[in-house]
Coordinates of C-alpha atoms in Angstrom, one line a residue:
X1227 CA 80.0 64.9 72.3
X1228 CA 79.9 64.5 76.5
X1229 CA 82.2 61.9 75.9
X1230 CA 84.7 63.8 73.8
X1231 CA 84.4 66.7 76.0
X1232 CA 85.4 64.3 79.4
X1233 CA 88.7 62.5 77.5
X1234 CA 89.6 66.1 76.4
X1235 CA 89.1 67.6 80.3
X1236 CA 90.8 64.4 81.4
X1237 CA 93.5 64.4 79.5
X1238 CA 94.4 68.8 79.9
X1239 CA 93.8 67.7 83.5
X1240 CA 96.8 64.8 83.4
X1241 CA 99.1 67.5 81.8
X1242 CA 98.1 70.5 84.5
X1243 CA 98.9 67.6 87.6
X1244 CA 102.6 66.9 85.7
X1245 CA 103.0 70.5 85.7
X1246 CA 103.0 71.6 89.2
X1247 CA 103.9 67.7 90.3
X1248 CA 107.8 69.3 90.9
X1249 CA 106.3 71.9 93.2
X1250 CA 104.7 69.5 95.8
X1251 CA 107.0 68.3 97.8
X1252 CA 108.4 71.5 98.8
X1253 CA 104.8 72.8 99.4
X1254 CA 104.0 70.0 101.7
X1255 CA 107.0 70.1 103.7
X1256 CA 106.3 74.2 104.1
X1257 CA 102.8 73.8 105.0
X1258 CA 103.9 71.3 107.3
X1259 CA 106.2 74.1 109.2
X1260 CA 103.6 76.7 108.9
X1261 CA 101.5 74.0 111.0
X1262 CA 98.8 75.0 108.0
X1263 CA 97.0 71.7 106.3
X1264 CA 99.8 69.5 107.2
X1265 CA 100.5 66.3 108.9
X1266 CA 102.1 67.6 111.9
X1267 CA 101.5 65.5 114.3
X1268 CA 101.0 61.5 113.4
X1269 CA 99.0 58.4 114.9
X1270 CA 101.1 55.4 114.2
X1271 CA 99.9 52.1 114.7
X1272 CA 100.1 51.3 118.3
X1273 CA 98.4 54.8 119.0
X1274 CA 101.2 56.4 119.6
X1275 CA 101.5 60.7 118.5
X1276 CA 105.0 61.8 117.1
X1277 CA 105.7 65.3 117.4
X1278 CA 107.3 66.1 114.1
X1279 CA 107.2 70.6 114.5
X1280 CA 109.5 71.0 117.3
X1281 CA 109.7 75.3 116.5
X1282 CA 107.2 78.4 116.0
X1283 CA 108.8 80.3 113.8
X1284 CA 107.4 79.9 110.8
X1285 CA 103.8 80.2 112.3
X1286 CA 104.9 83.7 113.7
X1287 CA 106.0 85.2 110.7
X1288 CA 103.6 83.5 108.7
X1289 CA 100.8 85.4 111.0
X1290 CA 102.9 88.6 110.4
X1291 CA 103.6 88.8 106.9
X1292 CA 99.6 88.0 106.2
X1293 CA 98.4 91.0 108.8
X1294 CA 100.8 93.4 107.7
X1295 CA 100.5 92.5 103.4
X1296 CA 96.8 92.8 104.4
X1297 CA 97.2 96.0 106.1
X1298 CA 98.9 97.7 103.2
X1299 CA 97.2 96.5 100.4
X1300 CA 93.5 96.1 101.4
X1301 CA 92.8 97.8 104.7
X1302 CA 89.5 97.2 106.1
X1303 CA 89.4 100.5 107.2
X1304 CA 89.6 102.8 104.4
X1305 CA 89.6 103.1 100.4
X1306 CA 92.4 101.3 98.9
X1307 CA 91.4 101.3 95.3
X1308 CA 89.7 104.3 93.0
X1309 CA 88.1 103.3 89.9
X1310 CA 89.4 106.1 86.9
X1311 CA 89.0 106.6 83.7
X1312 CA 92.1 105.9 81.3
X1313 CA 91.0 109.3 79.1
X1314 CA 92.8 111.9 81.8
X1315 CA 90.3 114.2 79.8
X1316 CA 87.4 112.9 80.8
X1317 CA 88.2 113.5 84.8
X1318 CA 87.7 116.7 84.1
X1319 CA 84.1 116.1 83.8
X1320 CA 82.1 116.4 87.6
X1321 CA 79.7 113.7 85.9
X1322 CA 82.5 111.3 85.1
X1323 CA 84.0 111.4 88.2
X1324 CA 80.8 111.1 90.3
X1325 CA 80.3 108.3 88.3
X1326 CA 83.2 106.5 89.1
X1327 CA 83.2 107.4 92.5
X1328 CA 79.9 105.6 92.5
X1329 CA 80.8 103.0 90.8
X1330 CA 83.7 102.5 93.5
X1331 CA 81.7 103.1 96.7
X1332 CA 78.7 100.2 94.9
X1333 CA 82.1 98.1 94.8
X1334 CA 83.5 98.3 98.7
X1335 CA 79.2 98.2 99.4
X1336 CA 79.1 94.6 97.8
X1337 CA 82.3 93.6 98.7
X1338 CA 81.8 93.8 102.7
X1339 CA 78.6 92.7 102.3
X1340 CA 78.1 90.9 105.6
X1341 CA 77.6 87.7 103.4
X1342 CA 80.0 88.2 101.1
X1343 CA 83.2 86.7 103.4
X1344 CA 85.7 88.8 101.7
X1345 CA 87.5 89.7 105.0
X1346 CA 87.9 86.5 106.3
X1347 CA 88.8 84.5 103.0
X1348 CA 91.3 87.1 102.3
X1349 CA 92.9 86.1 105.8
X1350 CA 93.5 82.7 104.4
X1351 CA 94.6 83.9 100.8
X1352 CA 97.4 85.8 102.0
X1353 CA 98.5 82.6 104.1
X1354 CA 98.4 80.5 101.4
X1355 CA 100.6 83.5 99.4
X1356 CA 102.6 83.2 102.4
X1357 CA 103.4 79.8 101.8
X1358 CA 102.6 78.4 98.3
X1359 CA 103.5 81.7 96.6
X1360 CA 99.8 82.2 95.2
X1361 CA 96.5 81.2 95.9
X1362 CA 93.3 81.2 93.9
X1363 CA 90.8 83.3 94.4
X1364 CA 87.4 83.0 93.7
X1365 CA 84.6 85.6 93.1
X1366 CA 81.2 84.1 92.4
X1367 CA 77.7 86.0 92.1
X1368 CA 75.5 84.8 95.1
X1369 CA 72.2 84.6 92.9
X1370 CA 69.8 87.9 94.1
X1371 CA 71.9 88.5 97.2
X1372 CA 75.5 89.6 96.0
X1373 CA 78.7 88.4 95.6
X1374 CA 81.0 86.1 97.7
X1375 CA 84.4 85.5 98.1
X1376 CA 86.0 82.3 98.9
X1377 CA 90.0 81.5 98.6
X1378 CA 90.0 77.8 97.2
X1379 CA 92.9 75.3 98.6
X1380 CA 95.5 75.7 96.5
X1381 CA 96.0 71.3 96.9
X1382 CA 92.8 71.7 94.8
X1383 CA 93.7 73.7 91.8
X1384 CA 96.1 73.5 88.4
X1385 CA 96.5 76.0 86.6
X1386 CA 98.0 77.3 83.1
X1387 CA 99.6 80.6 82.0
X1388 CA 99.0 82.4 78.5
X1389 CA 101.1 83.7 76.4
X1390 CA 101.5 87.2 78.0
X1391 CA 102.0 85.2 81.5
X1392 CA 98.5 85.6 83.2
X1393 CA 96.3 82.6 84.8
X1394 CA 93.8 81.9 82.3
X1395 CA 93.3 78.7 82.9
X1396 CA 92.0 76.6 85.8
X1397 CA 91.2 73.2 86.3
X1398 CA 89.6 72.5 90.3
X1399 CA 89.7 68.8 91.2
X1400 CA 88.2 68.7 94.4
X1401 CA 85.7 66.1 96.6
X1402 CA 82.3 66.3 97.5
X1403 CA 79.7 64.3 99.4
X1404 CA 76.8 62.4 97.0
X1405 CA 74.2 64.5 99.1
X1406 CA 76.2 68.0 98.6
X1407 CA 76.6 66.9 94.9
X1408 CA 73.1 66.5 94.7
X1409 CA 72.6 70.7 96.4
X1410 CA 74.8 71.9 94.2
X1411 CA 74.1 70.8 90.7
X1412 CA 70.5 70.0 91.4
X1413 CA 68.3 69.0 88.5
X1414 CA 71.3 68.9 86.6
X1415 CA 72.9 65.7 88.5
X1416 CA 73.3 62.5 86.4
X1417 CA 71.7 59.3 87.1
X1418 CA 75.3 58.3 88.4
X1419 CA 75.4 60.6 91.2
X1420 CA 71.8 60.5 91.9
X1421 CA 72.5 56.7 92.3
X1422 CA 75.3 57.4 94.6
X1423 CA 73.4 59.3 97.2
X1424 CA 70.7 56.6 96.8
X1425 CA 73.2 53.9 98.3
X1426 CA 75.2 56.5 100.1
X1427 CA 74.6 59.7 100.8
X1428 CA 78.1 60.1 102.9
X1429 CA 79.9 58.6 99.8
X1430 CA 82.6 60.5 98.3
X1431 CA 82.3 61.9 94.7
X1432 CA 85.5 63.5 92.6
X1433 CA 85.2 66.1 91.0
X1434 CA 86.5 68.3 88.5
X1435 CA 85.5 72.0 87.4
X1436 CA 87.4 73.5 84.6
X1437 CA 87.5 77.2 83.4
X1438 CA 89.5 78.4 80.1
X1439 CA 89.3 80.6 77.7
X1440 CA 86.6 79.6 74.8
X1441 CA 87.5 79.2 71.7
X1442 CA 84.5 79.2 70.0
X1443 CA 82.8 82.3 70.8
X1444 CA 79.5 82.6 69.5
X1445 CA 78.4 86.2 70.0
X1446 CA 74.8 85.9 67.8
X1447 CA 73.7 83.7 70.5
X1448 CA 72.4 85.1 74.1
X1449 CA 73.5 82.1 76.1
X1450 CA 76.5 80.8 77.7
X1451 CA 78.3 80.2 74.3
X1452 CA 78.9 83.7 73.9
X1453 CA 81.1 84.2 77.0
X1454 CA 84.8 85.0 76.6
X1455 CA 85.5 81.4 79.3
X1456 CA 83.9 78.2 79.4
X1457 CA 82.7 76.5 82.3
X1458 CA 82.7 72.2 82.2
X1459 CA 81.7 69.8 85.1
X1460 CA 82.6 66.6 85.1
X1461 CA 82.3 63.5 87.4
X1462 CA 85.8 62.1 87.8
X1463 CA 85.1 58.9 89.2
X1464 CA 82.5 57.9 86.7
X1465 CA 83.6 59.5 84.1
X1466 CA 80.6 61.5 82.9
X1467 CA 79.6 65.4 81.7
X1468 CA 77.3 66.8 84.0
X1469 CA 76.9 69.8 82.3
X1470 CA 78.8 73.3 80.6
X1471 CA 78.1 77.2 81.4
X1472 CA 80.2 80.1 81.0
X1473 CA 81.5 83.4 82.4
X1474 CA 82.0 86.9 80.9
X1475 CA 84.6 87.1 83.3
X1476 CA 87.8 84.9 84.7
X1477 CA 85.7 83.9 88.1
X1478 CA 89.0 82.4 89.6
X1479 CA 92.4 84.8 89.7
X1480 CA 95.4 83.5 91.0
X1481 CA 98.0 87.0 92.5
X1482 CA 101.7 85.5 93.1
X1483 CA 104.0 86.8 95.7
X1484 CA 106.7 86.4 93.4
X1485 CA 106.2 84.4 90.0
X1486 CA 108.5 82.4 88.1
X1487 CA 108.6 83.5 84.0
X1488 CA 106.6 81.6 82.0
X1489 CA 105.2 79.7 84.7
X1490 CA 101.7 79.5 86.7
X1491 CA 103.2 79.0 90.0
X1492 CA 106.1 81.1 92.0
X1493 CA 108.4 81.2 95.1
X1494 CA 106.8 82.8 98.3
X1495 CA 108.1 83.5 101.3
X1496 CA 107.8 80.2 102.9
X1497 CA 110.2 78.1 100.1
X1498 CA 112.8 81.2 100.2
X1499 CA 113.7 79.9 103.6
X1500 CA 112.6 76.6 102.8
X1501 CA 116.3 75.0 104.3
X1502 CA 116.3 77.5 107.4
X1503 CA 112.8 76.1 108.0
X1504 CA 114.2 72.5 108.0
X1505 CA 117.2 73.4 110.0
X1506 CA 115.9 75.3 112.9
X1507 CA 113.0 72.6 113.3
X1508 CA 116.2 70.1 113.5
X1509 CA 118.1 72.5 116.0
X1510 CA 114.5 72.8 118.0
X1511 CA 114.5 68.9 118.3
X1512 CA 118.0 68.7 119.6
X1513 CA 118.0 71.5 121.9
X1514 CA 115.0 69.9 123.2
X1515 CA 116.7 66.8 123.7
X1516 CA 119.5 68.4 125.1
X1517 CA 117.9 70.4 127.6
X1518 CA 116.0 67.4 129.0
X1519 CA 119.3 65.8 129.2
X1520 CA 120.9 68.6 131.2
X1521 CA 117.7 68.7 133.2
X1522 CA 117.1 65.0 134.1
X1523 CA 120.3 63.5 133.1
X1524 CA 121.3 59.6 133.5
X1525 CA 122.7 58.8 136.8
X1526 CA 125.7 56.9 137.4
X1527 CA 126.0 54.3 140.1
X1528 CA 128.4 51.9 141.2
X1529 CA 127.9 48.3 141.0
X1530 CA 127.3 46.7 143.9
X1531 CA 125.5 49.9 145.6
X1532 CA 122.0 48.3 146.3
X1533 CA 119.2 51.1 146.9
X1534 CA 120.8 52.7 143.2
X1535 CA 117.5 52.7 141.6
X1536 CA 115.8 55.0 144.2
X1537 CA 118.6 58.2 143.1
X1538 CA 116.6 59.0 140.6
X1539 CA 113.3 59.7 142.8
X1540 CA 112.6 63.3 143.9
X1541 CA 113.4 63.4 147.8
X1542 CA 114.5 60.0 148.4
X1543 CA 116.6 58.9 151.1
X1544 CA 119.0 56.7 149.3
X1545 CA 120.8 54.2 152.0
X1546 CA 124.6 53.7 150.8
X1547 CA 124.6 56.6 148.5
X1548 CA 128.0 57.6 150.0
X1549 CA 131.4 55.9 150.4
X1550 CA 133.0 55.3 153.1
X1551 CA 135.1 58.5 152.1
X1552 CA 131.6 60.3 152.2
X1553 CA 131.9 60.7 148.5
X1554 CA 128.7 60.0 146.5
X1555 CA 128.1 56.6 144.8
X1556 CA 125.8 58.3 142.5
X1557 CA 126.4 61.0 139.9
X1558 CA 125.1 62.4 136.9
X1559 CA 126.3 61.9 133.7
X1560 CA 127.9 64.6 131.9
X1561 CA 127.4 65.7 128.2
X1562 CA 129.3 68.3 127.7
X1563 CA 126.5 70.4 125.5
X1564 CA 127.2 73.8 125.4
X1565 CA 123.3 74.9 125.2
X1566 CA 123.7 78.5 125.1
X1567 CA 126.1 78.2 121.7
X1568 CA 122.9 76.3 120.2
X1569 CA 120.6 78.8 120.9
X1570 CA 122.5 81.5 119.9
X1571 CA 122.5 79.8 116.0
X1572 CA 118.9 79.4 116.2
X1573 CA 118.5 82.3 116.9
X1574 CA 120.4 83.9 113.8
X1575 CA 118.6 81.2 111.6
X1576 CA 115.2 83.2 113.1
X1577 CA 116.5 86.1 112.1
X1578 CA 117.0 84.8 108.4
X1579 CA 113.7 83.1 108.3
X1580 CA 112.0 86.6 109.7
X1581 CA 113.5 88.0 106.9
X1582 CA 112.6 86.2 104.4
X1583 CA 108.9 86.9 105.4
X1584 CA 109.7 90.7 105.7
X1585 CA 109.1 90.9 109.2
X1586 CA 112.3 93.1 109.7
X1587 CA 110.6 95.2 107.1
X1588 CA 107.2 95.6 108.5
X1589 CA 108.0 96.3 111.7
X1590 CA 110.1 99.1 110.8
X1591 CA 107.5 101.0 109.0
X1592 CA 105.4 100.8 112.8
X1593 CA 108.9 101.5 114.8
X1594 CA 108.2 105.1 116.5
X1595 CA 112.4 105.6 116.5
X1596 CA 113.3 109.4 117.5
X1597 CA 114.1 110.8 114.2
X1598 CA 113.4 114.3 112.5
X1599 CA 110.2 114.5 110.5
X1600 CA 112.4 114.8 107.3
X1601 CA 114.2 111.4 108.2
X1602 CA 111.1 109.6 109.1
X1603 CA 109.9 110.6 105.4
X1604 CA 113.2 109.0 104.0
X1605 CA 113.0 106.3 106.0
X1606 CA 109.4 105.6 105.2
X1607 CA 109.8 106.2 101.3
X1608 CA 113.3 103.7 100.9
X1609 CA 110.8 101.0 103.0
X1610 CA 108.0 101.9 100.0
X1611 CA 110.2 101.9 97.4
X1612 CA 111.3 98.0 98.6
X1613 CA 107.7 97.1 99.6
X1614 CA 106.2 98.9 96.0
X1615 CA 106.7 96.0 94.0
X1616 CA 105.7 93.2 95.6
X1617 CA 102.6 94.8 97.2
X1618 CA 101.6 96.3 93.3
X1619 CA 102.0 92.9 91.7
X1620 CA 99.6 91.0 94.4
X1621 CA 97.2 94.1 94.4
X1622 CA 97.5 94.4 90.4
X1623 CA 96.4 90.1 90.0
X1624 CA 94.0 89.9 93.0
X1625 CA 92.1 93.2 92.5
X1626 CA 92.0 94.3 89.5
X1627 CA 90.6 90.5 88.5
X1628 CA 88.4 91.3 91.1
X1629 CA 87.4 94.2 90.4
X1630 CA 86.6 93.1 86.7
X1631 CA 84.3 90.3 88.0
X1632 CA 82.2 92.4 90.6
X1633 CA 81.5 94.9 87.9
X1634 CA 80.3 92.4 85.1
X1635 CA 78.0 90.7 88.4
X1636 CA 77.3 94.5 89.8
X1637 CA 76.2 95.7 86.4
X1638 CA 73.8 92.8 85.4
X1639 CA 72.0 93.9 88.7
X1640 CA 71.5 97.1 87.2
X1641 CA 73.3 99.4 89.2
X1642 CA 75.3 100.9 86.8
X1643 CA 72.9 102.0 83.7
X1644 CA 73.0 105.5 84.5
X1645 CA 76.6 105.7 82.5
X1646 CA 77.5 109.4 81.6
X1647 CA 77.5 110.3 77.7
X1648 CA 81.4 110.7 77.4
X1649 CA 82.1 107.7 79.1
X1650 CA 80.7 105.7 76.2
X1651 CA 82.9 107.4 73.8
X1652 CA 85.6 105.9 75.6
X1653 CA 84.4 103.9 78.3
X1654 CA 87.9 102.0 79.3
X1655 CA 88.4 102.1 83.3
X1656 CA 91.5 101.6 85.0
X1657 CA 92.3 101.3 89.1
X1658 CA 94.3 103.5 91.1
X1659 CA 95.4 101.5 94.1
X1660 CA 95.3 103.5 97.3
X1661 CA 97.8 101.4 99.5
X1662 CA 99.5 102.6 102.6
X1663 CA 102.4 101.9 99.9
X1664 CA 101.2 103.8 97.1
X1665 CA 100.9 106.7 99.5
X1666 CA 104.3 106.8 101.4
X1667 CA 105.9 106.7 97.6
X1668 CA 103.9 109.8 96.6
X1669 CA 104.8 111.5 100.2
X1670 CA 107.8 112.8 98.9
X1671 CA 105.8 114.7 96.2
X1672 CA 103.3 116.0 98.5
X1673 CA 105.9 117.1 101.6
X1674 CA 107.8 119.1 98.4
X1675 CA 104.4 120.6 97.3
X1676 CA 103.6 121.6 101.2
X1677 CA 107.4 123.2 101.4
X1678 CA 107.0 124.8 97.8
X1679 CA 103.6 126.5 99.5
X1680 CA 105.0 127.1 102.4
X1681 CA 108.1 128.9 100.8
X1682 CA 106.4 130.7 97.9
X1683 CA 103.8 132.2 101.0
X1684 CA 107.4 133.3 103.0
X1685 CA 109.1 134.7 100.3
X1686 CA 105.9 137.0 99.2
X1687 CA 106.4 139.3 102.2
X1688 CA 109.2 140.9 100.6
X1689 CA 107.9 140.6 96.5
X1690 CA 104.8 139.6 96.4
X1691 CA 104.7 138.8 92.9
X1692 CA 106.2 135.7 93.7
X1693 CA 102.9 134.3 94.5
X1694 CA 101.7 134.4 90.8
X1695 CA 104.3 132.1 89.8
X1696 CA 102.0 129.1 91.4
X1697 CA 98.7 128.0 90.2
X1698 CA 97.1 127.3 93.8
X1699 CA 93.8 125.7 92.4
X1700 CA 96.2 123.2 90.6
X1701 CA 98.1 122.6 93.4
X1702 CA 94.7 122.1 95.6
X1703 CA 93.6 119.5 93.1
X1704 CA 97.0 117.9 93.7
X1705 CA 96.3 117.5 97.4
X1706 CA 93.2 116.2 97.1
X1707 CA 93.8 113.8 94.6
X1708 CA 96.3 112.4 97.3
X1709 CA 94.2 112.3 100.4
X1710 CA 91.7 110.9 98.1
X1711 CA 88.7 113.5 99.2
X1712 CA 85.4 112.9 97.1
X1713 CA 84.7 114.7 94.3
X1714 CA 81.5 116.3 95.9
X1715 CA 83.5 118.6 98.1
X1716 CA 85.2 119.9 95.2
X1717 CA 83.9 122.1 92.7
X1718 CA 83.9 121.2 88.9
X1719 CA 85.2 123.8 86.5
X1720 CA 81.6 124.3 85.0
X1721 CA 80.5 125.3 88.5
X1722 CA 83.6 127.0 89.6
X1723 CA 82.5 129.2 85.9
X1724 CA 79.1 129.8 87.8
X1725 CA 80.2 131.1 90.6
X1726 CA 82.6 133.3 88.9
X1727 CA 80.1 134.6 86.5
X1728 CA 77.8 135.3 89.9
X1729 CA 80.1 137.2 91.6
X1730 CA 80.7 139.2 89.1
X1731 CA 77.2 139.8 89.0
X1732 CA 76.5 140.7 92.3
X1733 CA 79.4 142.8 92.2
X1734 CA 78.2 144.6 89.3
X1735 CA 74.7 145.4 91.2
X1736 CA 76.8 146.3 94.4
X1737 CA 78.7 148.9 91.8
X1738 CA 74.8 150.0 90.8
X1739 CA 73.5 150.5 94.3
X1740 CA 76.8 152.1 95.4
X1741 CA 76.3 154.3 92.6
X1742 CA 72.5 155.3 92.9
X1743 CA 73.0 158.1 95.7
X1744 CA 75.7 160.0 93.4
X1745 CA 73.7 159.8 90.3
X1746 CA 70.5 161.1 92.2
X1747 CA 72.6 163.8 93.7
X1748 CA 73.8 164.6 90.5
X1749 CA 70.3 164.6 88.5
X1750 CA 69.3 167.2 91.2
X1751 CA 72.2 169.6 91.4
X1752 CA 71.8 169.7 87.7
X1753 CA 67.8 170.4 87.8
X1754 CA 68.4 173.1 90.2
X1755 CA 70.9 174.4 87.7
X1756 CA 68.1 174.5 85.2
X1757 CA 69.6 172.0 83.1

């Protein structure tokens, strides 16, 4: 059976390294311009170090476009996702909704966890978005501490779409030491690799770790067999099962910057300017050589001047430099290069690279131009509407992948028990992303609810009727849904019930005591009457 299990992994493995074979190439010369994991500078054999990235910018924008995506779809620094329930009913319940708030805040808790890495893997993720066009991303339970994060090379990984165009498959061939095979897999290492680290502990082991859907779900049994993905482990070098497990959750997703149909890789910004990045590396060559051409050009000397070689030494005194015309027997050589011409094309072919990593379009959202607040809204909201889909489609396959996984790992901690009653009716969940995006596309609705307000409030001065056209604890709801304010601060409609039937009970005892002096007075004017 092991053996079946190792030619079957071997061979899905063969197919996944002819699939994304095509891509290589134009990864490896784009890493190599991004100066990330490349072979940018090489030793030959006499020693020697060629310089082969002769321009920065690539690095530049690559370093921009990761800070700013980062910035606008997972900000350290505030809530950018809200965990909902699909059933718009059920919001309407204070014990759903401080569920899910709960559920979310447990979420960001674990997730910067100061062991979980999240931050700082996400730095390399969106580089490796940057310039592969994906990156897989891996959420794994740290056993009785958490979760961590880690963003796995993406030379390591093949991966396969199904049919409605999501990673669900992922094969990881990476290498590993004979002593860090022997930590990780522990009493379940084979005699092979226990040999291995007996000869060599430094010696190199490949490896492979596949993950795919199962398709033999067993759900009577309680063990790994009834998770929705298998888990296999093989020794690639030897040829041998180590051993299987499974996840109730995808562990690995893979977000794209900008996927190709039917496909498990995409384009990214990187190989969009893939032939500007070659060109202005070749223009950063030559106006190097040019320049040190122009600066320390050849001399010309005439042939039977004897002290010839010493014109090219910083203040020497060269003895029959000069005819006897007094005209110089030494000159430099001329090129004719017109430098500036070739650093005005680089710099357009900047511009276009820049581009192509939205630079242009990031920087305008932080430009403080003078403009009207109404223009500035405009302005803001066409930059959204651009931005939107890109940013949705990276948040919508990184987080909500992620999200899935730290809930199933959350949950078996026990967190989450304490479900409300309606949400197990209908318990599906869905995420609201919070984005500096998502909010300057609803900041068009929000100014128009403000100026409505502000309008209505203006115009009741002279009818004041108009005022009971709006529903103002709708339109506070509204408001706070946008600024995202916890539900805590905000009455539910049970309480807001409460209060009202309280008020008009202490207003009803008010009317009472109010009342007591008259009806005293009255019972005594009318027993002095003799009533």
């Amino acid at each position: 059976m092991s053996d079946e299990r190792v030619k079957y992994l071997s061979s899905r493995l063969d197919t996944l390294v002819d699939k994304r074979l095509p891509y290589e190439p134009y990864w490896n010369k784009a890493a190599e311009m991004c100066a990330e994991r490349s072979k940018i500078y090489i030793k030959e054999t006499d020693g020697r170090i060629v310089q082969k990235l002769f321009d920065s910018t690539a690095i530049s924008a690559l370093t921009y476009f990761c800070s700013s995506l980062k910035s606008i779809i997972a900000p350290s620094n505030q809530i950018y996702q809200r965990i909902k329930s699909s059933d718009p009913d059920l919001e309407k319940s204070g014990k759903v909704r401080a569920f899910l708030e709960y559920v979310n805040n447990m979420i960001f808790k674990f997730r910067y966890a100061a062991r979980s890495n999240f931050s700082a893997e996400s730095d390399i993720m969106f580089r490796q978005i940057g310039i592969y066009g994906q990156s897989p991303w891996m959420i794994e339970e740290d056993v009785g501490r958490g979760i961590w994060y880690k963003t796995i090379p993406m030379d390591e990984v093949y991966c396969d779409v199904n049919r409605t165009g999501k990673v669900d498959v992922v094969y990881r061939m990476y290498e590993m030491t004979a002593a860090d095979a022997i930590k990780q897999f522990g009493n379940k290492a084979t005699a092979r690799i226990k040999e291995r680290f007996d000869k060599n502990p430094s010696s190199k082991i490949r490896f492979l770790h596949a993950i795919e859907p199962r398709q033999d779900i067993n759900l009577r049994k309680k063990d790994y067999s009834s998770f929705a993905f298998a888990s296999y482990h093989v020794n690639l070098d030897d040829k041998e099962f180590i051993y299987e497990s499974g996840y109730r959750t995808q562990p690995i997703v893979v977000p794209h910057f900008e996927p190709s149909a039917g496909e498990a890789y995409g384009n990214s910004p990187a190989l969009k300017a893939f032939n500007d990045l070659l060109t202005i590396n070749e223009m950063g060559k030559t106006v190097l050589r040019v320049g040190q051409l122009q600066a320390n050009p050849a001399l010309l000397a005439s042939s039977n001047m004897q002290n010839a070689q010493r014109a090219g030494i910083a203040g020497a005194v060269v003895y029959g430099g000069l005819d006897t015309q007094g005209k110089p027997l030494v000159v430099p050589m001329q090129y004719g290069n017109n430098l500036s011409i070739t650093v005005e094309m680089q710099n357009l072919i900047r511009q276009s690279i820049e581009a192509a990593f939205l630079k242009p379009l990031f920087l305008s959202l932080t430009q403080d131009k003078q403009m009207t607040a109404e223009e500035a809204r405009k302005r803001d909201a066409e930059k959204a509407q651009i931005l939107a889909p890109m940013a949705e489609r990276i948040s919508s396959e990184w987080l909500v992948g992620t999200v899935e996984r730290e809930i199933d790992i959350i949950r078996a901690y026990g967190y989450f028990d304490d479900v409300p009653d309606e949400l197990y009716s209908d318990g599906a969940l869905k995420i609201e992303f919070e984005s500096g995006v998502t909010h300057l596309q609803r900041a068009g609705e929000i100014q128009g609810l403000f100026e409505t307000l502000e309008s209505a409030i203006s115009m009741s001065q002279v009818d004041s009727s108009i005022l009971d056209r709006i529903d103002f604890d709708a339109a506070l709801k509204v408001i706070a849904d946008y600024k995202g304010v916890p539900s805590a601060v905000l009455r539910t409609d049970e309480q807001l019930q409460q209060l009202g039937e309280a008020r008009a009970q202490a207003e009803q005892a008010k009317a009472l005591l109010e009342a007591a002096p008259v009806l005293t007075q009255s019972m005594k004017n009318l027993k002095d009457a003799g009533v």
